[in-house]
C-alpha positions as a LaTeX table, in Angstrom:
\begin{tabular}{lrrr}
\hline
Residue & $x$ (\AA) & $y$ (\AA) & $z$ (\AA) \\
\hline
Met1 & 8.38 & 17.28 & 88.78 \\
Arg2 & 12.24 & 17.32 & 89.31 \\
Gly3 & 11.92 & 14.87 & 92.49 \\
Leu4 & 10.24 & 12.39 & 90.26 \\
Asp5 & 12.74 & 12.80 & 87.55 \\
Asp6 & 15.44 & 12.09 & 89.96 \\
Arg7 & 13.89 & 8.98 & 91.37 \\
Val8 & 13.34 & 7.56 & 87.99 \\
Gly9 & 16.71 & 8.46 & 86.70 \\
Leu10 & 18.34 & 6.61 & 89.88 \\
His11 & 16.12 & 3.55 & 89.44 \\
Leu12 & 17.12 & 3.23 & 85.73 \\
Asp13 & 20.97 & 3.91 & 86.36 \\
Gln14 & 21.32 & 0.90 & 88.96 \\
Arg15 & 24.06 & $-1.37$ & 87.77 \\
Gly16 & 24.28 & $-4.94$ & 88.73 \\
Gly17 & 21.76 & $-4.42$ & 91.61 \\
Glu18 & 24.35 & $-2.62$ & 93.48 \\
Gly19 & 22.15 & 0.55 & 93.66 \\
Arg20 & 25.02 & 2.93 & 92.43 \\
Ala21 & 23.94 & 5.75 & 90.18 \\
Val22 & 25.59 & 7.92 & 87.35 \\
Pro23 & 25.35 & 11.49 & 88.32 \\
His24 & 22.37 & 13.14 & 87.06 \\
Asp25 & 22.62 & 14.64 & 83.62 \\
Arg26 & 22.55 & 18.26 & 84.64 \\
Ala27 & 25.56 & 17.58 & 87.23 \\
Arg28 & 27.40 & 16.20 & 84.04 \\
Ala29 & 26.53 & 19.15 & 82.02 \\
Leu30 & 27.85 & 21.70 & 84.68 \\
Gly31 & 30.88 & 19.92 & 84.93 \\
Val32 & 31.51 & 20.45 & 81.32 \\
Gly33 & 29.70 & 23.78 & 80.67 \\
Leu34 & 30.95 & 25.71 & 83.71 \\
Pro35 & 34.78 & 25.73 & 83.12 \\
Tyr36 & 34.06 & 26.23 & 79.62 \\
Ala37 & 32.02 & 29.36 & 80.30 \\
Leu38 & 34.44 & 30.73 & 82.98 \\
Thr39 & 37.34 & 30.44 & 80.34 \\
Val40 & 35.36 & 32.16 & 77.62 \\
Ser41 & 34.29 & 34.97 & 79.96 \\
Ile42 & 37.63 & 35.54 & 81.45 \\
Phe43 & 39.99 & 35.31 & 78.16 \\
Gly44 & 37.50 & 36.19 & 75.77 \\
Gly45 & 35.52 & 38.74 & 77.56 \\
Thr46 & 38.19 & 40.80 & 78.54 \\
Ala47 & 39.79 & 41.01 & 75.07 \\
Asp48 & 37.79 & 44.06 & 74.02 \\
Ser49 & 38.19 & 45.84 & 77.29 \\
Val50 & 41.96 & 45.24 & 77.24 \\
Ala51 & 42.16 & 46.38 & 73.60 \\
Leu52 & 40.42 & 49.57 & 74.33 \\
Trp53 & 42.28 & 50.40 & 77.49 \\
Phe54 & 45.50 & 49.79 & 75.61 \\
Lys55 & 44.25 & 52.09 & 72.97 \\
Ser56 & 43.37 & 54.80 & 75.38 \\
Ile57 & 46.70 & 55.07 & 76.75 \\
Gly58 & 48.57 & 54.94 & 73.44 \\
Arg59 & 50.04 & 51.44 & 73.59 \\
Glu60 & 48.01 & 49.47 & 70.90 \\
Glu61 & 50.88 & 47.34 & 70.27 \\
Trp62 & 50.83 & 45.87 & 73.91 \\
Phe63 & 47.57 & 43.99 & 73.12 \\
Tyr64 & 49.57 & 41.47 & 71.04 \\
Tyr65 & 51.76 & 40.81 & 74.19 \\
Tyr66 & 48.39 & 40.42 & 76.16 \\
Leu67 & 47.01 & 37.92 & 73.67 \\
Thr68 & 50.57 & 36.12 & 73.53 \\
Phe69 & 50.42 & 35.91 & 77.36 \\
Met70 & 46.99 & 34.39 & 77.36 \\
Ile71 & 47.86 & 31.82 & 74.76 \\
Gly72 & 50.80 & 30.94 & 76.80 \\
Ile73 & 48.61 & 30.16 & 79.84 \\
Ser74 & 46.52 & 28.07 & 77.87 \\
Leu75 & 49.31 & 26.18 & 76.59 \\
Val76 & 50.89 & 25.74 & 80.03 \\
Val77 & 47.53 & 24.38 & 81.29 \\
Tyr78 & 47.34 & 21.98 & 78.30 \\
Leu79 & 50.85 & 20.70 & 78.69 \\
Phe80 & 50.14 & 19.63 & 82.24 \\
Met81 & 46.76 & 18.43 & 81.92 \\
Arg82 & 46.55 & 14.68 & 82.73 \\
Asp83 & 45.55 & 12.49 & 79.99 \\
Thr84 & 42.10 & 11.13 & 80.78 \\
Lys85 & 42.32 & 8.39 & 78.13 \\
Ala86 & 45.44 & 6.78 & 79.91 \\
Asp87 & 44.64 & 8.24 & 83.67 \\
Ser88 & 41.04 & 7.80 & 83.88 \\
Ala89 & 39.31 & 8.24 & 87.44 \\
Met90 & 36.07 & 6.34 & 86.50 \\
His91 & 37.04 & 3.20 & 88.44 \\
Arg92 & 36.76 & 5.40 & 91.76 \\
His93 & 33.22 & 6.34 & 90.91 \\
Val94 & 31.94 & 3.07 & 89.66 \\
\hline
\end{tabular}
């Protein structure tokens, strides 16, 4: 059934008779969902373990430094991320 869905999707996505197709919905969903899932699992998934480890070594206050460090990483990524509204790459894929 997947093959039929792909063929119908490619047929319906043709623009101007050029035969180009928009990537399949699942590919777009993967492009959005995978980075989000990795970020949540790395940063959010380690918070409990790190907090318990700091508690076990008697340095619970270090957890705040860990959180500040993770927030700093996030801030650096956001500061250097290109603006997709002004600098879009869609013209290369159309």
